[in-house]
mmCIF file of C-alpha atoms in Angstrom:
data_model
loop_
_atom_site.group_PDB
_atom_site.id
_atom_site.type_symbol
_atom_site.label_atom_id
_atom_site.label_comp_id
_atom_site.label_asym_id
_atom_site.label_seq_id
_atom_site.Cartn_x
_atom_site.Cartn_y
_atom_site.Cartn_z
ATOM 1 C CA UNK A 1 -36.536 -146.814 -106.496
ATOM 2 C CA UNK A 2 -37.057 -144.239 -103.969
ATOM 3 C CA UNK A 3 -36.168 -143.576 -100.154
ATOM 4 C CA UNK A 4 -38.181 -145.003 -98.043
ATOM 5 C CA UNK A 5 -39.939 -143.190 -95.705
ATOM 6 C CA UNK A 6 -37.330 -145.696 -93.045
ATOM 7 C CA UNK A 7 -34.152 -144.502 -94.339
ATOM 8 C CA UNK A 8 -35.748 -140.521 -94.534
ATOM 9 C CA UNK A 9 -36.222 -140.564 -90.516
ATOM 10 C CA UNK A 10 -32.380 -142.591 -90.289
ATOM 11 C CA UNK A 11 -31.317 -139.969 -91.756
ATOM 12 C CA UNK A 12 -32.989 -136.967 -90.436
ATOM 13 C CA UNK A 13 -32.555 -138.652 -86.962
ATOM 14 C CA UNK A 14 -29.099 -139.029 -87.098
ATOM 15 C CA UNK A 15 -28.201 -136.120 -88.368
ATOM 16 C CA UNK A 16 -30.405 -134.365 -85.779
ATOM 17 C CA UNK A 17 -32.752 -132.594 -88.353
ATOM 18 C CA UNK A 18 -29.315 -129.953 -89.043
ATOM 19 C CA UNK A 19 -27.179 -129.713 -91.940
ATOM 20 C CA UNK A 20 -23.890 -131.766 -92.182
ATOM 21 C CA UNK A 21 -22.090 -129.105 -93.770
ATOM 22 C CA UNK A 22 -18.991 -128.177 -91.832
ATOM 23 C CA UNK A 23 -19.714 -124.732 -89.935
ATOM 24 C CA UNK A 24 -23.578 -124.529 -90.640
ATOM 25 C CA UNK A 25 -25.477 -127.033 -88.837
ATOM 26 C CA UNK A 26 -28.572 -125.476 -89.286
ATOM 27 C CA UNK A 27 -31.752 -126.544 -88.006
ATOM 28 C CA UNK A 28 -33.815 -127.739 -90.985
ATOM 29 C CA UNK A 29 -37.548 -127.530 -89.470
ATOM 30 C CA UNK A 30 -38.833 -124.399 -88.642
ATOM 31 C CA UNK A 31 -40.996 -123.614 -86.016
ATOM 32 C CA UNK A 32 -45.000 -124.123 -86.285
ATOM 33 C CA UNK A 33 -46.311 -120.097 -85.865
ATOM 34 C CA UNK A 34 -50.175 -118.701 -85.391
ATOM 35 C CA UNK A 35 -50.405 -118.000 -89.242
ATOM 36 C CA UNK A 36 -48.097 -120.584 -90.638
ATOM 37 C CA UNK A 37 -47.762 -124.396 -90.295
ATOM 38 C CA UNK A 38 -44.338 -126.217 -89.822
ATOM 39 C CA UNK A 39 -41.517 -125.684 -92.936
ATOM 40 C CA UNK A 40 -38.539 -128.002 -93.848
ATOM 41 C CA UNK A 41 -36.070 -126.350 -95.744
ATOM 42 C CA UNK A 42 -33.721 -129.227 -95.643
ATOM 43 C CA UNK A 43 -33.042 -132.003 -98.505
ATOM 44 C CA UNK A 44 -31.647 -135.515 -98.408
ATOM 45 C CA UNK A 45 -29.294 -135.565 -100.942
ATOM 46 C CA UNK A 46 -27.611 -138.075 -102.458
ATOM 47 C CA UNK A 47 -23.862 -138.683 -102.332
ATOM 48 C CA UNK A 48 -23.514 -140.446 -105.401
ATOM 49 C CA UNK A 49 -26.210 -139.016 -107.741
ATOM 50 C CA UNK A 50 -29.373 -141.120 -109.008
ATOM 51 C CA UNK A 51 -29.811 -140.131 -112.361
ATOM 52 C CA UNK A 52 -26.729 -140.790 -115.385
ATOM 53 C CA UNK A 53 -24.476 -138.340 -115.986
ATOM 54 C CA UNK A 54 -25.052 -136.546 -111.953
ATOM 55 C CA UNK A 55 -22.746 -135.406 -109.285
ATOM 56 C CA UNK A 56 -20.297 -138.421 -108.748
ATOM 57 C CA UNK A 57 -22.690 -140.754 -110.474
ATOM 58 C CA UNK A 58 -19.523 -142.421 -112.097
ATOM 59 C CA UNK A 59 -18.719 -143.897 -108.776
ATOM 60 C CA UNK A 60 -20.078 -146.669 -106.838
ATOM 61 C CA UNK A 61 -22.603 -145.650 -104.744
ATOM 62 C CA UNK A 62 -21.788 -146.130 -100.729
ATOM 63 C CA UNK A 63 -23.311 -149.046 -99.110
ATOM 64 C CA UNK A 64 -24.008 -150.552 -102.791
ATOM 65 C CA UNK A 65 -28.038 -148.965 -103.026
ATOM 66 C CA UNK A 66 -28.194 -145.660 -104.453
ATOM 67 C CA UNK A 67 -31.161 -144.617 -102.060
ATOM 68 C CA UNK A 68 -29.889 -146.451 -99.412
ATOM 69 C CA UNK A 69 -28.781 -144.344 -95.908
ATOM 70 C CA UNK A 70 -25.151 -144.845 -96.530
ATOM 71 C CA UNK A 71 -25.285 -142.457 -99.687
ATOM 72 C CA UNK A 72 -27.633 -139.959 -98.416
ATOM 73 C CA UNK A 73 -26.751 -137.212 -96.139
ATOM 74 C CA UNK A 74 -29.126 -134.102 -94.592
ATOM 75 C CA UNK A 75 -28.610 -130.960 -95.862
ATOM 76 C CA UNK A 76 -29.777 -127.554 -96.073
ATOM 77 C CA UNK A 77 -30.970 -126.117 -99.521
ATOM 78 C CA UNK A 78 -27.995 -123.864 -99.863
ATOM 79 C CA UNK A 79 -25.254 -126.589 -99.458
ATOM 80 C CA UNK A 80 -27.246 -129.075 -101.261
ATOM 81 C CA UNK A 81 -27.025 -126.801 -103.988
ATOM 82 C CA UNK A 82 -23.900 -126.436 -103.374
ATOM 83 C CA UNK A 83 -21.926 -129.541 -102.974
ATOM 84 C CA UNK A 84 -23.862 -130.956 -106.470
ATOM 85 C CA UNK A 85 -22.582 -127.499 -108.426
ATOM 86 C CA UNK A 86 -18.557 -128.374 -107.467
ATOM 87 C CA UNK A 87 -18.360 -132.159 -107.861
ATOM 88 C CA UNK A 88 -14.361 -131.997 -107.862
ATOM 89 C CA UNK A 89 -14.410 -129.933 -104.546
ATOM 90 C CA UNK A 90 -16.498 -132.249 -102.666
ATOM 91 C CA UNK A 91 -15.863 -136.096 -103.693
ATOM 92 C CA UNK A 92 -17.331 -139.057 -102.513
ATOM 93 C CA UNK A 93 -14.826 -139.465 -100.043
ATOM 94 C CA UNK A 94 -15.066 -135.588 -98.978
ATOM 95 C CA UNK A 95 -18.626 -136.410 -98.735
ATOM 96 C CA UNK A 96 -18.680 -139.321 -96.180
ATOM 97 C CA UNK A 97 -16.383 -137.807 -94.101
ATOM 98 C CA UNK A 98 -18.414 -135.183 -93.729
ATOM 99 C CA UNK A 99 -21.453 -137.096 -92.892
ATOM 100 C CA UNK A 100 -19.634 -139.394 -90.221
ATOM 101 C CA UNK A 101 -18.097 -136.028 -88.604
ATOM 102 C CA UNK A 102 -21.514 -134.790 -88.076
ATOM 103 C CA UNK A 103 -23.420 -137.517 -87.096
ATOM 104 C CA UNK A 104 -20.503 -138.403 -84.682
ATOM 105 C CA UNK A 105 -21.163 -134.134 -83.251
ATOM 106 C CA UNK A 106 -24.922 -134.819 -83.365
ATOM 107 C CA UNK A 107 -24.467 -138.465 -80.756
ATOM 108 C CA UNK A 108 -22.170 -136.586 -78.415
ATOM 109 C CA UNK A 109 -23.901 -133.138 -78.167
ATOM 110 C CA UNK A 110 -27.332 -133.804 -78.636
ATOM 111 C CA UNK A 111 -30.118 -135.929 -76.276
ATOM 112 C CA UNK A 112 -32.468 -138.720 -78.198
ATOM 113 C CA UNK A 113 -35.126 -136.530 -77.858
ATOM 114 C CA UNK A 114 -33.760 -133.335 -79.156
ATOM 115 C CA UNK A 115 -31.948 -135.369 -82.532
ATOM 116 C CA UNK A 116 -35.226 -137.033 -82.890
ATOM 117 C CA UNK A 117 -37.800 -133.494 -82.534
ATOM 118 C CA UNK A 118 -40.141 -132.568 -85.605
ATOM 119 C CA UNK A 119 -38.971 -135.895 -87.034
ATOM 120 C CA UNK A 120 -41.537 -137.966 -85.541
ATOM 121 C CA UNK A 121 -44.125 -137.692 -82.484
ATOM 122 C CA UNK A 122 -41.638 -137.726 -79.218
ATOM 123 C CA UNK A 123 -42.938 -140.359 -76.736
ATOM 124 C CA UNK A 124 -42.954 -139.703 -73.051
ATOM 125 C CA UNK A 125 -40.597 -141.892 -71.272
ATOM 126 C CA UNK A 126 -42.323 -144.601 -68.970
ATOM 127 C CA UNK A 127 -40.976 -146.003 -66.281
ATOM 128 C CA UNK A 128 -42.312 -150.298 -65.416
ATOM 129 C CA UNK A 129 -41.380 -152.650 -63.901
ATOM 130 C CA UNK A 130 -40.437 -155.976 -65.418
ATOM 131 C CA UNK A 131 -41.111 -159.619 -63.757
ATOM 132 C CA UNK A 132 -39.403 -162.015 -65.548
ATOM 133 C CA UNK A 133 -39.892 -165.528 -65.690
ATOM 134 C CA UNK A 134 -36.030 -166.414 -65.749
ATOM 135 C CA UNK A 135 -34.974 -166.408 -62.498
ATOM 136 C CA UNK A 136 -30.801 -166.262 -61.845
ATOM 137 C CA UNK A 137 -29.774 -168.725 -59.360
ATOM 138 C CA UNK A 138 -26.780 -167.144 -56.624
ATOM 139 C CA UNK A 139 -25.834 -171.006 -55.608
ATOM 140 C CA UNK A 140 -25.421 -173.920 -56.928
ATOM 141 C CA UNK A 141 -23.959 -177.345 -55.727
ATOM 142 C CA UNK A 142 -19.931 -177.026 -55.746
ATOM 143 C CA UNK A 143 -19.334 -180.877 -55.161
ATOM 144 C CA UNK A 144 -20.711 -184.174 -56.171
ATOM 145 C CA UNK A 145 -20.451 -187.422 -54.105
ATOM 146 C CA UNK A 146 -20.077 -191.153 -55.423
ATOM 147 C CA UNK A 147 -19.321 -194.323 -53.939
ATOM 148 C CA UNK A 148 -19.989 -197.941 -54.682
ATOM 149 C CA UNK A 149 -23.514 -198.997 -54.278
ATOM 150 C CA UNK A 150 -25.117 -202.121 -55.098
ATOM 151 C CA UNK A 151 -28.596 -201.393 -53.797
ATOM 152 C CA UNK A 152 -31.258 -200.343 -55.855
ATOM 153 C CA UNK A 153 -33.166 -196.775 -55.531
ATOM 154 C CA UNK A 154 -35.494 -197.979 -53.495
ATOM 155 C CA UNK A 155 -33.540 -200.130 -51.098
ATOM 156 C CA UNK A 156 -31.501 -197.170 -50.571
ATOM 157 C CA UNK A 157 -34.438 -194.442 -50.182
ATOM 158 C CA UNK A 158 -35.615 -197.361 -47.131
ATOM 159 C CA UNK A 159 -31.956 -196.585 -45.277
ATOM 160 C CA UNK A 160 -31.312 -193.035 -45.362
ATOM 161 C CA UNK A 161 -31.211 -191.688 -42.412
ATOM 162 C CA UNK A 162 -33.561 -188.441 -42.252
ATOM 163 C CA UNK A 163 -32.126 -185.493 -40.864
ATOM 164 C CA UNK A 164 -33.508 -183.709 -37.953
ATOM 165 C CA UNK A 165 -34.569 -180.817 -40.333
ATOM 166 C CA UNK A 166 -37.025 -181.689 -42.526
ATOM 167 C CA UNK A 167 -36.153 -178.995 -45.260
ATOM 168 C CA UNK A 168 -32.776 -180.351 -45.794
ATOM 169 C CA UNK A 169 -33.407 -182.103 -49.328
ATOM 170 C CA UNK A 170 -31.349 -185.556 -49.903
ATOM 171 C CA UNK A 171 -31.682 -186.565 -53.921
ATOM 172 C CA UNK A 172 -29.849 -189.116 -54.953
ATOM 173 C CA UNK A 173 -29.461 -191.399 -58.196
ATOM 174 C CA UNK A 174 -28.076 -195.054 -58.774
ATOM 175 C CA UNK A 175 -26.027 -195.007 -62.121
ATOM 176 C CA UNK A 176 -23.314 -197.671 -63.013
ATOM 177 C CA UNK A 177 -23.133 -199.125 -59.780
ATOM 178 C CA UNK A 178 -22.722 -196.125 -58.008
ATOM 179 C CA UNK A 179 -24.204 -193.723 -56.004
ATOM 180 C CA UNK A 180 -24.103 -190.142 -56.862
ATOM 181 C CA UNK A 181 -25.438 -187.246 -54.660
ATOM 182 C CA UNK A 182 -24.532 -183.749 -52.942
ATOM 183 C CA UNK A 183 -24.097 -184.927 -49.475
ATOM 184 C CA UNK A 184 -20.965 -185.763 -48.358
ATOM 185 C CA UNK A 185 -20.851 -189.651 -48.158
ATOM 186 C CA UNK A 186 -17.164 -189.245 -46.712
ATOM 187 C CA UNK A 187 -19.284 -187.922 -43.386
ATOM 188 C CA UNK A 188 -19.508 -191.109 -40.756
ATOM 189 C CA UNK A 189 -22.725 -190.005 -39.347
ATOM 190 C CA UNK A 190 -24.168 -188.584 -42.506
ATOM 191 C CA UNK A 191 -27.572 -189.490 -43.949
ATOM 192 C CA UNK A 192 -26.127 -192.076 -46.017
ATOM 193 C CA UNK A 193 -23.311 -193.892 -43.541
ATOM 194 C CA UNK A 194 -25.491 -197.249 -43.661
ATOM 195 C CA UNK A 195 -25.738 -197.016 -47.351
ATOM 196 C CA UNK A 196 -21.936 -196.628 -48.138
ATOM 197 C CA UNK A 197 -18.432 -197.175 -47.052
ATOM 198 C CA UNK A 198 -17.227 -193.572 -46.471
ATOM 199 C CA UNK A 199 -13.651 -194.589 -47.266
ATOM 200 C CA UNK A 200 -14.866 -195.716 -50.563
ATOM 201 C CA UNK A 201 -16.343 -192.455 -51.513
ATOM 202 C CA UNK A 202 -14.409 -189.763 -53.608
ATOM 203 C CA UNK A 203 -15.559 -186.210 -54.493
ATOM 204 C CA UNK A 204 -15.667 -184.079 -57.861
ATOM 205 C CA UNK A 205 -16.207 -180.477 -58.953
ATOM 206 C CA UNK A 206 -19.320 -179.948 -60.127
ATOM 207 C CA UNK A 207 -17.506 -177.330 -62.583
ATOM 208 C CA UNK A 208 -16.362 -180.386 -64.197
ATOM 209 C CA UNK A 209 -19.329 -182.631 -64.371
ATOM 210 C CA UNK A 210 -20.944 -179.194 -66.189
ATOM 211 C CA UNK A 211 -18.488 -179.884 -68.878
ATOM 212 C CA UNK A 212 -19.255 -183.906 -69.691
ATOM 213 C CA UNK A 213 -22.224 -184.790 -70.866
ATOM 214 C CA UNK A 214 -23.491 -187.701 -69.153
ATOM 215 C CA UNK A 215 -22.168 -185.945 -66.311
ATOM 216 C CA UNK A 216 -23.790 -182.680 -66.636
ATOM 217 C CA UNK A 217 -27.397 -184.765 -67.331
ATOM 218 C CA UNK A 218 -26.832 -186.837 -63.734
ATOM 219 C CA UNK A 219 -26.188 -183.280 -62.059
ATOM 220 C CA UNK A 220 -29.571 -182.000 -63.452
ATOM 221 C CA UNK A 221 -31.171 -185.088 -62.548
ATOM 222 C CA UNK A 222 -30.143 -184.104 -59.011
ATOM 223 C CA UNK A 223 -31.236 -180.772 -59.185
ATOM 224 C CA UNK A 224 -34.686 -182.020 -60.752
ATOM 225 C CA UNK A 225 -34.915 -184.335 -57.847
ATOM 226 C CA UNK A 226 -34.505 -181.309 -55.000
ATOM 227 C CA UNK A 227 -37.164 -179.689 -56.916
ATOM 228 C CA UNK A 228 -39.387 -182.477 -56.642
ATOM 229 C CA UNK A 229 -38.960 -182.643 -53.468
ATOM 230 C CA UNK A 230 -38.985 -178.382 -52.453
ATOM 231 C CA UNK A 231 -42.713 -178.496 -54.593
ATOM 232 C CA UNK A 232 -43.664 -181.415 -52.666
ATOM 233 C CA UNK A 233 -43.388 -179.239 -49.418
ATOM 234 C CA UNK A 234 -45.691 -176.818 -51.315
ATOM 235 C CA UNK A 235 -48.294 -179.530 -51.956
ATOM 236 C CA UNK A 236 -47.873 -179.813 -55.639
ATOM 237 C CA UNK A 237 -47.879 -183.704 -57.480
ATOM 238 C CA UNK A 238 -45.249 -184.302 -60.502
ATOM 239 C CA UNK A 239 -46.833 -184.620 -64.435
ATOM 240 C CA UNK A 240 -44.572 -186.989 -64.996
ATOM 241 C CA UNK A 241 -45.853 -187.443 -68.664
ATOM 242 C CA UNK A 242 -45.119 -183.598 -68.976
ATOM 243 C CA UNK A 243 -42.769 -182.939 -66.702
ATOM 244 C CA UNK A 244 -44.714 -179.959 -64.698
ATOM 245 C CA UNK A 245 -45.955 -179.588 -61.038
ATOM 246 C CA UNK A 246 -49.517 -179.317 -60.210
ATOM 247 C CA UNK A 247 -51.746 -178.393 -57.244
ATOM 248 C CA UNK A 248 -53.763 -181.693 -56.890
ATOM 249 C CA UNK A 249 -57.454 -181.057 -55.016
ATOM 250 C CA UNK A 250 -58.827 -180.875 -52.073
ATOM 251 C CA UNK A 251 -60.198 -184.024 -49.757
ATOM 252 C CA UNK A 252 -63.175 -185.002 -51.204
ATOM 253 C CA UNK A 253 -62.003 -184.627 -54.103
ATOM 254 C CA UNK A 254 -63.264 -180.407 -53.539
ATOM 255 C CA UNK A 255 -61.548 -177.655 -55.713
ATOM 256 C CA UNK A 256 -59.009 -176.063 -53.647
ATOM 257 C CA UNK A 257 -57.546 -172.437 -53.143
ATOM 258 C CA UNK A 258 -54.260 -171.873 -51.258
ATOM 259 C CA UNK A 259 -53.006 -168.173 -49.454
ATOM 260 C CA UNK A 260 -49.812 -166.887 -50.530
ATOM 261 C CA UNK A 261 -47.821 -163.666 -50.539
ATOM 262 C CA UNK A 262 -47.942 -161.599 -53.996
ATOM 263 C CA UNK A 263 -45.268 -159.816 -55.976
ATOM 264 C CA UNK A 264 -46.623 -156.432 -54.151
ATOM 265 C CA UNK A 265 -45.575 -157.968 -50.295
ATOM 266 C CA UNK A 266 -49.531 -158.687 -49.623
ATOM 267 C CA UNK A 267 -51.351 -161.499 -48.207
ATOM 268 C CA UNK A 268 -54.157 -163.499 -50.577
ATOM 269 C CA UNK A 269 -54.990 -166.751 -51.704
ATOM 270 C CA UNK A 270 -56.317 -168.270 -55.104
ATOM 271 C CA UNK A 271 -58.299 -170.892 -56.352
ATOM 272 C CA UNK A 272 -55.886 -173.360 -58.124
ATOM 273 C CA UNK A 273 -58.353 -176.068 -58.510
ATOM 274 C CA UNK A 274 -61.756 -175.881 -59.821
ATOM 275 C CA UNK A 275 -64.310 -177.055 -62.573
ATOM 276 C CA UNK A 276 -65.223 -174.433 -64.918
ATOM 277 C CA UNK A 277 -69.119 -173.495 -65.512
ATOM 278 C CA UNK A 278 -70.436 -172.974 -68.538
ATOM 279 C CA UNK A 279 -71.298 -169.261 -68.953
ATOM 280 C CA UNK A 280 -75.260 -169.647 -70.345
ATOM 281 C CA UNK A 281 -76.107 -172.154 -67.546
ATOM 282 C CA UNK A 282 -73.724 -171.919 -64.215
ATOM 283 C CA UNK A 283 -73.502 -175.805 -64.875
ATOM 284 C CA UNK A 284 -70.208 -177.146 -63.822
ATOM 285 C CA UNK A 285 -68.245 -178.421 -67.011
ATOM 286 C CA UNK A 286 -67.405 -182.285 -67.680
ATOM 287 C CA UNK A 287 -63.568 -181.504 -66.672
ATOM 288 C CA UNK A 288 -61.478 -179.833 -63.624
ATOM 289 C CA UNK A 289 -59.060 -177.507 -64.264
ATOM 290 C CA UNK A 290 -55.751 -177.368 -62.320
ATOM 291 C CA UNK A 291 -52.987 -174.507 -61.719
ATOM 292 C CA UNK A 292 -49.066 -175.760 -62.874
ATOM 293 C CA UNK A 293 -45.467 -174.801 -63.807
ATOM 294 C CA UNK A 294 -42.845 -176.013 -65.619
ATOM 295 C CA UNK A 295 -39.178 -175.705 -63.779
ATOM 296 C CA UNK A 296 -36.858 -175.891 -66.007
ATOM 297 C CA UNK A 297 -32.774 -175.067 -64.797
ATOM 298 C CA UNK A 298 -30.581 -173.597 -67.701
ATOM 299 C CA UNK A 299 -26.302 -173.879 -67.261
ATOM 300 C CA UNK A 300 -26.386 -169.900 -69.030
ATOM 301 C CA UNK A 301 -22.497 -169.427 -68.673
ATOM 302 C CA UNK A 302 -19.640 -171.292 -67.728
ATOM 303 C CA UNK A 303 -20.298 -170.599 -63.859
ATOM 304 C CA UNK A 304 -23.837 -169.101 -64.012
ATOM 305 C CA UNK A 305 -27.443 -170.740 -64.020
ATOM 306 C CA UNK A 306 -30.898 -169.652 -64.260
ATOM 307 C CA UNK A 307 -34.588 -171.461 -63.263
ATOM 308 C CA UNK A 308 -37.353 -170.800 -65.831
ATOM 309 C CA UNK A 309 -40.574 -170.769 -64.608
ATOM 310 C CA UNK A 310 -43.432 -171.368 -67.535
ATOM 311 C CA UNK A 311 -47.042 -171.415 -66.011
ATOM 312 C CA UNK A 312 -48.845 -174.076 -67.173
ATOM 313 C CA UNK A 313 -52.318 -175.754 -67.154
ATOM 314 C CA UNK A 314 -53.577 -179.312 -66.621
ATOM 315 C CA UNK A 315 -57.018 -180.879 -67.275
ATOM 316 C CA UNK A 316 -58.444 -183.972 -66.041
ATOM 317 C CA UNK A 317 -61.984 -185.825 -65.775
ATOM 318 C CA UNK A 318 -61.884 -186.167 -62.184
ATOM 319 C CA UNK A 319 -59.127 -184.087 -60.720
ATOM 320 C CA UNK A 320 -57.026 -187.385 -61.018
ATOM 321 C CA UNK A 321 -57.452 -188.816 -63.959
ATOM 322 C CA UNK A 322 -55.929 -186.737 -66.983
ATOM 323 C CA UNK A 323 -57.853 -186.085 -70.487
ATOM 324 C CA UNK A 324 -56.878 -187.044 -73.975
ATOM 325 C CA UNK A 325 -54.230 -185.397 -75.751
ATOM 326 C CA UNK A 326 -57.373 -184.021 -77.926
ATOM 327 C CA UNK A 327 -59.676 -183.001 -74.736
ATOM 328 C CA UNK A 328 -56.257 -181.318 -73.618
ATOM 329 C CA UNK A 329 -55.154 -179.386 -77.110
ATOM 330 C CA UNK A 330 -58.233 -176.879 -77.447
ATOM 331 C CA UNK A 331 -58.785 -176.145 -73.928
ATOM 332 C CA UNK A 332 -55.092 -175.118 -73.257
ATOM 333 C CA UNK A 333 -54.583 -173.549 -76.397
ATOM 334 C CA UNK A 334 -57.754 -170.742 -74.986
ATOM 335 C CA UNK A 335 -56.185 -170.115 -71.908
ATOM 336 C CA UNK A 336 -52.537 -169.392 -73.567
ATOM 337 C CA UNK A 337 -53.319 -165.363 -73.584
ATOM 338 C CA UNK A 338 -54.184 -165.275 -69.820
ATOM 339 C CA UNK A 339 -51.316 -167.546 -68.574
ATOM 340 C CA UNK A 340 -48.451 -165.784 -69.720
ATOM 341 C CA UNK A 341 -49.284 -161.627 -68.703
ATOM 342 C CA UNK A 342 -48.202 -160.960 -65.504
ATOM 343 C CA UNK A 343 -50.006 -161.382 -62.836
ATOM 344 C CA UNK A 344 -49.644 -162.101 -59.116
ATOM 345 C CA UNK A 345 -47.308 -165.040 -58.920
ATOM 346 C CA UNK A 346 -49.026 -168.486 -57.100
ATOM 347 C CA UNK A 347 -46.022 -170.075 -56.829
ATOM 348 C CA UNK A 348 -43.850 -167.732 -54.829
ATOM 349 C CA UNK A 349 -42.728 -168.600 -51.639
#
């Protein structure tokens, strides 16, 4: 088996294309001249030789591979010569220190791109920007709120009493005879003071709930439930069937574009509801097409949580009615390669 032309530029790389030998650490490519092309006059050698009867082949080689980097170090000619020739004054374990010395010189004196020069093409350094998709979320809901309830959601969606600001999002759940939300039910003119008996209400750390089960799945239910209601204000409908958010059209039903602010700070809009043409004919297509994300929240750490965002696409006959699993497979499979590269973001505030 030989080296593979992996381990070779390992090796060369970390040993900065200059010889391991204690006191030499010469450089092992020459320069390219007018009349002559580039020279190495270095050799990977082996610490533990290949062949029967070798330097140190009676030993095991390092790293259990004879050609693997572990028992190969870069040398020049001279010391290659060298080290092979006196077997008893350089050892295996002579050896490796040797190696790890010098590769340890090579990481603290030298830059990437100087260890890594003549060993492969150096690639200029480019600087991008990245837009990711996972978002980190700075708060979260510190406290959750039960108290007896015996209404049902409904009943109790009739009696809250709506804040003066509109954005202030209420979601609540019913679960074992109980209701469960973030507002403070303890508060006597709170949203919910008709619903509840305030003295009946206790609090918990949502810290806690994160670490039960059936508690942690009611807090995301919560959470799910703000969301529904923060897209709502954005004029997006709930897939319920596949849990993602969608722009629904226009009055009509007409396709629909909608003005936002970009990633860059500028003003423009997009079409985010439309039925395609086909290409040969301009005729509009038997289906509408319909912008959508997936929000998904992720508990990351013991105290830290994250909001995916997955664009998404959904297809129906009429821009109400939604196609068959089958009508849905192909056509969403095709757009798969445009959905995910970056682009302006629709859905940003």
């Amino acid at each position: 088996m030989a080296i593979t032309a992996r381990v070779q530029k390992i090796i060369w790389g970390k040993s900065g294309a200059r010889c391991a030998f204690p006191g030499c650490r010469r450089q092992l490519v020459t320069d390219l001249v007018a009349t002559d092309g580039t020279v190495v006059v270095g050799d990977i050698a082996h610490i533990v030789a290949q062949s029967p009867g070798g330097p140190r082949a009676q030993y095991p080689p390092p790293g259990g591979f004879i050609d693997a980097e572990a028992n190969l170090i870069l040398l020049c000619e001279e010391h290659h010569k060298l080290i092979d020739s006196q077997p008893q004054t350089y050892p295996v374990e002579k050896l490796l220190q040797m190696k790890t010395d010098h590769e340890r010189w090579v990481n603290e004196r030298l830059s990437d791109e100087e260890r890594f020069q003549q060993v492969s093409q150096p690639v200029k350094l480019v600087c991008e920007t990245i837009h990711s998709t996972l978002l980190p979320v700075n708060q979260m809901p510190h406290y959750v709120y039960t108290a007896p309830c015996k209404m049902t959601e409904l009943e109790v969606k009739q009696k809250i009493v709506s804040p003066q600001l509109s954005k202030v999002m209420l979601p609540f759940i019913i679960r074992g005879g109980n209701l469960i939300t973030f507002s403070d039910l303890r508060d006597t003119n709170g949203p919910f003071h008709t619903i509840v008996e305030g003295s009946s209400a206790e609090y918990h750390t949502a810290a806690k709930w994160w670490r039960d089960q059936d508690y942690y799945h009611w807090y995301v239910t919560l959470l799910n439930r703000a969301l529904n209601k923060l897209t709502g204000h954005k004029g997006l409908h709930l897939d319920k069937e596949h849990q993602r958010y969608f722009f629904p059209p226009g009055p009509g039903p007409s396709f629909r574009s909608i003005k936002y602010r970009s990633l860059s700070g500028r003003k423009t809009s997009r079409q985010v509801v439309w039925r395609p043409k086909l290409k040969h004919s301009g005729e509009y297509r038997h289906y509408w097409e319909h912008m959508a994300v997936s929000l998904r929240f992720h508990h990351v750490t013991e105290t830290s949580w994250c909001l995916s965002i997955r664009p998404e696409r959904r297809f129906t006959r009429d821009g109400y009615v939604s196609l068959t699993p089958k009508g849905i497979g192909r056509r969403s499979t095709s757009r798969k390669s445009h959905m995910y590269n970056v682009n302006d973001s629709t859905f940003a505030p």
